[in-house]
Short mmCIF file of C-alpha atoms in Angstrom, two decimals:
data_model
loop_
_atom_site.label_atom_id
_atom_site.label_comp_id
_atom_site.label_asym_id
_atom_site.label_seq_id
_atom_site.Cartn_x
_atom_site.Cartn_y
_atom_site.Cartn_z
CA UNK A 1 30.92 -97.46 -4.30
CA UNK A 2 31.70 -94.42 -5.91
CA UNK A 3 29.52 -91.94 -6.94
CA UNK A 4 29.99 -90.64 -10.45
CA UNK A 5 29.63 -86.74 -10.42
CA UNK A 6 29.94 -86.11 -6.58
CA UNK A 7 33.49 -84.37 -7.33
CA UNK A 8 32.04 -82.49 -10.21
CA UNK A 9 32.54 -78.68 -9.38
CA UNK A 10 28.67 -76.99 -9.56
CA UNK A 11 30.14 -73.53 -11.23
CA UNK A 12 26.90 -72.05 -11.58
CA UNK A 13 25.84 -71.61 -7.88
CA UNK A 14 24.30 -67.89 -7.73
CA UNK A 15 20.76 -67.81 -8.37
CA UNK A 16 18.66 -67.08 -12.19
CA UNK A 17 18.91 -63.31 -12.14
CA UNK A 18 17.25 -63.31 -15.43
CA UNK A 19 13.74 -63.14 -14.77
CA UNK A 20 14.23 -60.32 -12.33
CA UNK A 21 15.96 -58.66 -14.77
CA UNK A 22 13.14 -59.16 -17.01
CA UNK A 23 10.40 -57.79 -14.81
CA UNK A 24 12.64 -55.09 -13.73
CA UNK A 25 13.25 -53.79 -17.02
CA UNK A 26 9.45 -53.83 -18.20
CA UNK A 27 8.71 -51.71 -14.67
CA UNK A 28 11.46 -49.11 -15.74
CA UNK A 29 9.95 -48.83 -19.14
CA UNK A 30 6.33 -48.31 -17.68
CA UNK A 31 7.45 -45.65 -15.10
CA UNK A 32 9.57 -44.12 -18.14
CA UNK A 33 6.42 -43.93 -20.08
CA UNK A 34 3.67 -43.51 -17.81
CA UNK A 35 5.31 -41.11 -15.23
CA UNK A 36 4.57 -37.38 -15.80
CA UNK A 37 7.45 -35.27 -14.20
CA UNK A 38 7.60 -31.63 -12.91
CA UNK A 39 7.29 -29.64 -16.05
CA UNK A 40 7.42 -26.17 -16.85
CA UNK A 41 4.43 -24.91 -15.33
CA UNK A 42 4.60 -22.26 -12.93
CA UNK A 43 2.17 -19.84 -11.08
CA UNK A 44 2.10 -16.19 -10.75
CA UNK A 45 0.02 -15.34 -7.22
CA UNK A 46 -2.13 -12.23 -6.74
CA UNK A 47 -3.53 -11.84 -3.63
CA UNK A 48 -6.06 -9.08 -4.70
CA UNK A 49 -7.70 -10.59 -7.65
CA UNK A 50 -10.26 -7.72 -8.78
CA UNK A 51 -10.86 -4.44 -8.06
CA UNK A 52 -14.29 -3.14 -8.87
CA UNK A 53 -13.61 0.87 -10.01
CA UNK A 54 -16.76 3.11 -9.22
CA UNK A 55 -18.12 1.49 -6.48
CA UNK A 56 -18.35 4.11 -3.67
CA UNK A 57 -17.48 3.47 -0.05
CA UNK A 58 -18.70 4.59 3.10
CA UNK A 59 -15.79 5.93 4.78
CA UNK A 60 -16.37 3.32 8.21
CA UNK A 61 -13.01 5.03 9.66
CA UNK A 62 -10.16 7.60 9.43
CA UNK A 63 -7.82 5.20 7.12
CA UNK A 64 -6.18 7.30 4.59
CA UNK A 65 -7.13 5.55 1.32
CA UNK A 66 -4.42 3.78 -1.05
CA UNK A 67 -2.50 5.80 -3.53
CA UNK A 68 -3.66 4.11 -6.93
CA UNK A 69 -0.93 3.20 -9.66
CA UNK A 70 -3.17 2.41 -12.61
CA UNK A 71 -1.49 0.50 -15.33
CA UNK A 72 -3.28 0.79 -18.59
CA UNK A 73 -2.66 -1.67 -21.12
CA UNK A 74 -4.23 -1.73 -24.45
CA UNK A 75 -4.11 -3.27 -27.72
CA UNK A 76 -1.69 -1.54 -30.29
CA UNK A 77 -4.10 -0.47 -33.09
CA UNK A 78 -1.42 -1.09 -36.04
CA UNK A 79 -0.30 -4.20 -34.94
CA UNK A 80 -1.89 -6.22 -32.91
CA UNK A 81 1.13 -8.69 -31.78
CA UNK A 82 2.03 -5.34 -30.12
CA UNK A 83 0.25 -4.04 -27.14
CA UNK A 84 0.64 -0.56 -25.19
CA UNK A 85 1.37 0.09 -21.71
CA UNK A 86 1.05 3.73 -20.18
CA UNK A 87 1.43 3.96 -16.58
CA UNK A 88 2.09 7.76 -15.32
CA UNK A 89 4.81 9.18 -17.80
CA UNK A 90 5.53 5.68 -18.80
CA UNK A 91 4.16 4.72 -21.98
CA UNK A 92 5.59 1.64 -23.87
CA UNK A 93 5.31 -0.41 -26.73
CA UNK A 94 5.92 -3.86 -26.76
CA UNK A 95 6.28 -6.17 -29.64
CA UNK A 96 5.60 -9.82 -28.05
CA UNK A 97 5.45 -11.06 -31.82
CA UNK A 98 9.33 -12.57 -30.76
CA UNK A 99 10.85 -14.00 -27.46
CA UNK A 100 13.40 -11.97 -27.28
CA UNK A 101 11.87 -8.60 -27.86
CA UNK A 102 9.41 -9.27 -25.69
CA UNK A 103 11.93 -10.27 -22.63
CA UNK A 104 13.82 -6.83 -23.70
CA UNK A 105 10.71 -4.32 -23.74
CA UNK A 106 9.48 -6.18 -20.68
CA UNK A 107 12.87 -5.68 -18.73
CA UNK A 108 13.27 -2.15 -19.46
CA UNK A 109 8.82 -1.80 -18.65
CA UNK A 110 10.05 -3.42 -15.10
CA UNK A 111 12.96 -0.86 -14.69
CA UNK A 112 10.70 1.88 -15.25
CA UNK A 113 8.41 0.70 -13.01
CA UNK A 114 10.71 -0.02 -10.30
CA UNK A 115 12.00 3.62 -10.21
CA UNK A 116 8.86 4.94 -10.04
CA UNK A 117 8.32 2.54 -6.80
CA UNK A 118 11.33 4.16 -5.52
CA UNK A 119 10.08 7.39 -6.33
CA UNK A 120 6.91 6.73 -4.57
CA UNK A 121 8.88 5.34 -1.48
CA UNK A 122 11.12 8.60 -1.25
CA UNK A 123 8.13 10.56 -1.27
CA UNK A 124 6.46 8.96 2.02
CA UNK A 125 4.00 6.44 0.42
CA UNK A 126 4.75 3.10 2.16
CA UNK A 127 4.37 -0.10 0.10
CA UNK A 128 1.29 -1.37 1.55
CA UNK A 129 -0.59 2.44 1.02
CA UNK A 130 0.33 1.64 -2.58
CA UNK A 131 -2.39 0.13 -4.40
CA UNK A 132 -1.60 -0.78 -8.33
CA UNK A 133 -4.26 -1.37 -10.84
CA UNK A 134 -4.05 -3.42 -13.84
CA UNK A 135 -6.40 -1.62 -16.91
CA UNK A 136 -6.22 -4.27 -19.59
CA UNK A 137 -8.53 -3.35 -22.56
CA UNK A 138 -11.21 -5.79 -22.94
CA UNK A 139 -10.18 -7.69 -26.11
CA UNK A 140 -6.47 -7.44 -24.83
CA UNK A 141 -4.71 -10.96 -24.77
CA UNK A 142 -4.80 -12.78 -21.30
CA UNK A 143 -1.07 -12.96 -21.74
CA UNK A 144 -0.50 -9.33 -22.40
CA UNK A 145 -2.09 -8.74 -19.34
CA UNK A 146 0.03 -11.26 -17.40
CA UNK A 147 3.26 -9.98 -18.95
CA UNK A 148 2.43 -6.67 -17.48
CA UNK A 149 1.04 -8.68 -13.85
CA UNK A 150 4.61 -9.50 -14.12
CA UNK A 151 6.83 -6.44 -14.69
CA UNK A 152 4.61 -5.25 -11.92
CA UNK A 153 5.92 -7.78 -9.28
CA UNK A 154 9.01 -7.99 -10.08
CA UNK A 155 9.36 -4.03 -9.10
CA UNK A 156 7.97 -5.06 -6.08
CA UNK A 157 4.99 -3.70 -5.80
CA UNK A 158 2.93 -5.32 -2.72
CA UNK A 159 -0.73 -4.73 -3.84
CA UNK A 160 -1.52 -5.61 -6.65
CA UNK A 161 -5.00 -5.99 -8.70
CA UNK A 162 -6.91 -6.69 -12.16
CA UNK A 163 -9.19 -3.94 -12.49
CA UNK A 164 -12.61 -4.01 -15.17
CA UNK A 165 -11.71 -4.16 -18.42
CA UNK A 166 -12.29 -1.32 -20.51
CA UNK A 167 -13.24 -0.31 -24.24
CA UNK B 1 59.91 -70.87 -19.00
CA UNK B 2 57.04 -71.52 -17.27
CA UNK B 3 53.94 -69.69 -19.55
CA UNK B 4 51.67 -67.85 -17.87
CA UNK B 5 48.34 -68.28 -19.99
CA UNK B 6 44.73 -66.86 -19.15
CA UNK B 7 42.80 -68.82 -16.36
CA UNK B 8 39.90 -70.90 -17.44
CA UNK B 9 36.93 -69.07 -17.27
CA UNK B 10 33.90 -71.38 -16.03
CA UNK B 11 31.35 -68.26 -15.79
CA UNK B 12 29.50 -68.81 -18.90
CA UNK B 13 27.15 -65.63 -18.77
CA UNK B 14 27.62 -61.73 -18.52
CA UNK B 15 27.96 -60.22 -14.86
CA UNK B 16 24.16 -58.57 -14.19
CA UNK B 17 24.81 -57.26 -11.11
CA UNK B 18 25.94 -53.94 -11.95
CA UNK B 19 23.25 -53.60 -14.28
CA UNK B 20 20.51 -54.71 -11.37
CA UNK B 21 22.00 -52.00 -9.16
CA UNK B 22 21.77 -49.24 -11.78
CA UNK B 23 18.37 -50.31 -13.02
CA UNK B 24 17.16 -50.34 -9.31
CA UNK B 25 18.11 -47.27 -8.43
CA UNK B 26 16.67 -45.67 -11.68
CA UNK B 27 12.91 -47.53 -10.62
CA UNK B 28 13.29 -46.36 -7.18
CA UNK B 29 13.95 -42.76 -8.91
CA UNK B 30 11.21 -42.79 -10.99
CA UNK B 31 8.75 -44.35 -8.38
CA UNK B 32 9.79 -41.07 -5.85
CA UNK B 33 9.51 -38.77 -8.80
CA UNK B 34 6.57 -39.38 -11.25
CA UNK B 35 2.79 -38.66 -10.80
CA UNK B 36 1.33 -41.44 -12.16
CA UNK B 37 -2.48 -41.34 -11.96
CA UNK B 38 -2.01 -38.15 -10.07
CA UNK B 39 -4.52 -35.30 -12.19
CA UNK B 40 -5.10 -31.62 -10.96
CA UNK B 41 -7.44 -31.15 -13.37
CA UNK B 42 -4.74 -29.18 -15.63
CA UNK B 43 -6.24 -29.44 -19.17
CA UNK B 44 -4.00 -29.35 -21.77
CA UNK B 45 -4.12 -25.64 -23.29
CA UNK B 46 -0.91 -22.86 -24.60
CA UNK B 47 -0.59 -20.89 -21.15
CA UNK B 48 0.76 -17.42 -21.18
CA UNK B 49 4.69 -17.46 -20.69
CA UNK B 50 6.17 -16.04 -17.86
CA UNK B 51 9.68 -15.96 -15.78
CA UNK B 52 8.77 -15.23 -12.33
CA UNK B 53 6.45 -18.16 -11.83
CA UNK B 54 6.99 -20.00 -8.33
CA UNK B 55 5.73 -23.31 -7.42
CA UNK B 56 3.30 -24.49 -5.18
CA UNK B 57 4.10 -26.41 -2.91
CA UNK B 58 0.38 -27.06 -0.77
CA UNK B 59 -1.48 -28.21 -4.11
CA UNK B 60 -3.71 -29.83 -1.47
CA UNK B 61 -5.61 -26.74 -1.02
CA UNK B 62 -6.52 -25.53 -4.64
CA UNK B 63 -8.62 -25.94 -7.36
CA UNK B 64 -7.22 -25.68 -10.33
CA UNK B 65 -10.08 -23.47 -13.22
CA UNK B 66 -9.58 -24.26 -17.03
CA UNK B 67 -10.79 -20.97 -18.50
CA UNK B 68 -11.56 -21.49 -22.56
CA UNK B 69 -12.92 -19.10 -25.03
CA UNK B 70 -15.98 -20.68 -26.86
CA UNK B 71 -16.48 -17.64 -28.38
CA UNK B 72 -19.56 -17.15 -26.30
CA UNK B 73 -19.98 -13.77 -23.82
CA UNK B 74 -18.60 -15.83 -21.22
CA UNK B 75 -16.05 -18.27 -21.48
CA UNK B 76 -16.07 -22.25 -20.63
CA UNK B 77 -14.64 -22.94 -17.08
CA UNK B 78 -14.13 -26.83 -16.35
CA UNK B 79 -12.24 -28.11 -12.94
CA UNK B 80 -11.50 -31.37 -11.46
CA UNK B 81 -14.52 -31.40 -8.55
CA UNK B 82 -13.64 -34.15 -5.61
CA UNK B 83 -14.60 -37.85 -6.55
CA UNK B 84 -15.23 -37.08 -10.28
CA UNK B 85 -12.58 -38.67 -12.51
CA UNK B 86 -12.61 -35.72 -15.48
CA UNK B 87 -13.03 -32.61 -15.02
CA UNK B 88 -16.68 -30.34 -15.24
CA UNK B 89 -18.07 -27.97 -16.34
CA UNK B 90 -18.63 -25.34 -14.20
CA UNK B 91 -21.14 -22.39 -15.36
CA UNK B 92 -21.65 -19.12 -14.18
CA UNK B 93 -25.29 -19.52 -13.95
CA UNK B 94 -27.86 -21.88 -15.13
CA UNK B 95 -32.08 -22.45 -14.93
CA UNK B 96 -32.56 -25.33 -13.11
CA UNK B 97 -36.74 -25.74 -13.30
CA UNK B 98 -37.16 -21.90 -13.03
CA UNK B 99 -34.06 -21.63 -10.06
CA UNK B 100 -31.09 -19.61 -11.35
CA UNK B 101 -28.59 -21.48 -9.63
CA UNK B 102 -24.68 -20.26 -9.42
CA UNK B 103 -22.24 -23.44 -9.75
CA UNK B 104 -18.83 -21.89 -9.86
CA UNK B 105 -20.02 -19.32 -7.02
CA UNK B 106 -21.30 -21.70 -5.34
CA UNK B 107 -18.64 -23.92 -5.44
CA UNK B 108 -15.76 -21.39 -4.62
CA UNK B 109 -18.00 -20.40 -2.06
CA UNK B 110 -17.88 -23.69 -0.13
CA UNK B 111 -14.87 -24.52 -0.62
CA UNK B 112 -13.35 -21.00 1.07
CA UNK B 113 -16.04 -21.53 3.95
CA UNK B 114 -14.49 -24.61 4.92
CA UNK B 115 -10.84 -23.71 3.87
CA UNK B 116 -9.53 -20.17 5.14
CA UNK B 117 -6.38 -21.51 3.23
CA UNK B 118 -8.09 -22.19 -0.41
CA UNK B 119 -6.32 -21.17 -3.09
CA UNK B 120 -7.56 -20.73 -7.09
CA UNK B 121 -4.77 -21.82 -10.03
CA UNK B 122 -6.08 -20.23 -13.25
CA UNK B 123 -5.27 -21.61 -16.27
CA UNK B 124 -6.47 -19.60 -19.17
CA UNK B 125 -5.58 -19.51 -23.09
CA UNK B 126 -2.80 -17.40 -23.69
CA UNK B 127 -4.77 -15.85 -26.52
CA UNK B 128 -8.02 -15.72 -24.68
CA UNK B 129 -9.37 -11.48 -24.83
CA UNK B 130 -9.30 -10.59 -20.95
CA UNK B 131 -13.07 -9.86 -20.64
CA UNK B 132 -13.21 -13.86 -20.71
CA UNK B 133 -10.86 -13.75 -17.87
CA UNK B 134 -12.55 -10.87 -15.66
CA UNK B 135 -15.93 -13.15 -14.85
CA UNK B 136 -13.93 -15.37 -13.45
CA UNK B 137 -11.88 -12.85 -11.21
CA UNK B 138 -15.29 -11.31 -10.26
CA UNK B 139 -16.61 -14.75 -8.91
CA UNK B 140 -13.32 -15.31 -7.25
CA UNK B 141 -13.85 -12.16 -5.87
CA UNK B 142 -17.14 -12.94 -4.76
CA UNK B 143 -16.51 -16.10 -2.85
CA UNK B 144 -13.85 -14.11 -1.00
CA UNK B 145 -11.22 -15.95 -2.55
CA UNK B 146 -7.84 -13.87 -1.46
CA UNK B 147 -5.36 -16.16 -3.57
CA UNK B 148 -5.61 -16.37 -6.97
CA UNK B 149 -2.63 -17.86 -8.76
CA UNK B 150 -2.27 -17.75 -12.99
CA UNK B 151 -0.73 -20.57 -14.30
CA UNK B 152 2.01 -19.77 -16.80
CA UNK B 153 5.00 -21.65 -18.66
CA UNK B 154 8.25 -20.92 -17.70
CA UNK B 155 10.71 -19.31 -19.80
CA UNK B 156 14.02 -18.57 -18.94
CA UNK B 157 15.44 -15.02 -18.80
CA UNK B 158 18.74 -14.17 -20.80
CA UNK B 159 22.00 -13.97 -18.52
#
């Protein structure tokens, strides 16, 4: 007897893909969705966070003490999206109301700085004798005050602290 | 002459395995790259903007401080503590039955005994006034902590 069918080709012979497509898809979406990637968050180390001013010492040795560098930066009294920074002969004004004057001022702030580092350098003071002070007025924007934390590593300086705020 | 015409397709349905291959090697992708149910604590706040920010790459060893202003004398400092879910509040100091107690001192304080390698990420309000900020150095300071890194948004510098 013949068997009705037994020559009939089987064409589909892979397996049902569809379900797996099917879950794979809805675990793409979730990961899509629920994943939180690398963003723009970054970190700016200090490894001297404070630096108490007028706290005396007992000289314990014959270390000479650091050369300070302090970095005054204050609150411009017309307009406060502006703040001061007066360092030595450097005093600047920068406007952080806009990106890009802020990223200008800041550049030429970190120039300044970075020649009076070399300045310091040429006249014997080694980098680690160098010991720069951050002044930030006390109602002064975090920001400002990281801005200048900034401009103050990228001339790199080595030491570098947040001193008390002031009035 | 012999016509050459098409050949009988018997393959009803589209070809999917392309479209497996690509699709598995975006999940694989997104399993290696995204966090999921991964917290540091980070609280969702406008950080100041900055372009020399670095990574870190030992996150293991930090403890990440969300400094607010609550428009108080000293500001509001929360943190993800070990085997909490959300983060707390941590307070400078608080009377506990007559005890002034210290729980951010105390805290970075234990934490640097047992970890010559801790590490603080601050993340402050960019428009937070810096005398909220200094408290929070000064404790640092206090519990000897050597590293203290800000945590800022990257922006990138014009070519």
């Amino acid at each position: 007897m013949r068997i009705r069918g037994s020559k009939k080709v089987h064409y589909d012979a892979g397996p049902n893909m569809t379900p797996l497509v099917d879950v794979v898809m809805v675990i793409l979406i979730f990961l899509m969705l629920a994943g939180s990637f690398g963003g723009v968050e970054r970190y700016l180390t200090s490894n001297v966070p404070i630096k108490q001013s007028g706290v005396g010492q007992a000289a314990v040795d014959n270390t000479v003490p650091d050369t300070p560098l302090e970095i005054r930066v204050d609150r411009n009294r017309a307009d406060p999206s502006k703040f001061d920074v007066r360092a030595g002969r450097i005093a600047m004004t920068i406007d952080a109301s806009t990106q890009e004057s802020w990223l200008q001022q800041m550049d030429q702030l970190t120039e300044a700085l970075k020649q009076m580092h070399q300045e310091l350098n040429a006249a014997g003071t080694s980098d680690d004798k160098i010991q720069v002070e951050i002044h930030p007025q006390k109602d002064v924007p975090y920001a400002h005050a990281i801005h200048v934390f900034e401009a103050v590593t990228d001339a790199q300086f080595k030491k570098i602290s947040f001193a008390q705020s002031h009035e | 002459m012999r016509k050459h015409s098409m050949p009988e397709s018997n393959v009803t349905h589209p070809n999917v395995t392309p479209l497996i291959d690509v699709v598995m090697c975006l999940i694989i992708f997104f399993m290696l790259v995204a966090k999921i149910g991964v917290t540091s604590g980070a609280e969702e706040m406008t950080l100041p903007k900055a372009i020399l920010g670095q990574d870190i790459k030992d996150l293991g060893n930090t403890l990440t401080l969300n400094v607010r202003n609550i428009n108080q004398p000293l500001p509001m400092v929360t943190a993800l503590l070990p085997g909490h879910h959300d983060t707390t509040e941590l307070k400078f100091e608080e009377n506990r039955g007559g005890k002034i107690e210290r729980p951010l001192l105390d805290l970075l304080k234990a934490a640097r005994a047992n970890n010559p390698e801790f590490k603080v990420i601050i993340r402050g309000e960019q428009d937070m006034p810096y005398r909220l900020l200094e408290p929070v150095l000064f404790v640092s300071a206090q519990a000897n902590v050597k590293n203290v890194n800000f945590a800022t948004e990257t922006v990138q510098a014009k070519k």
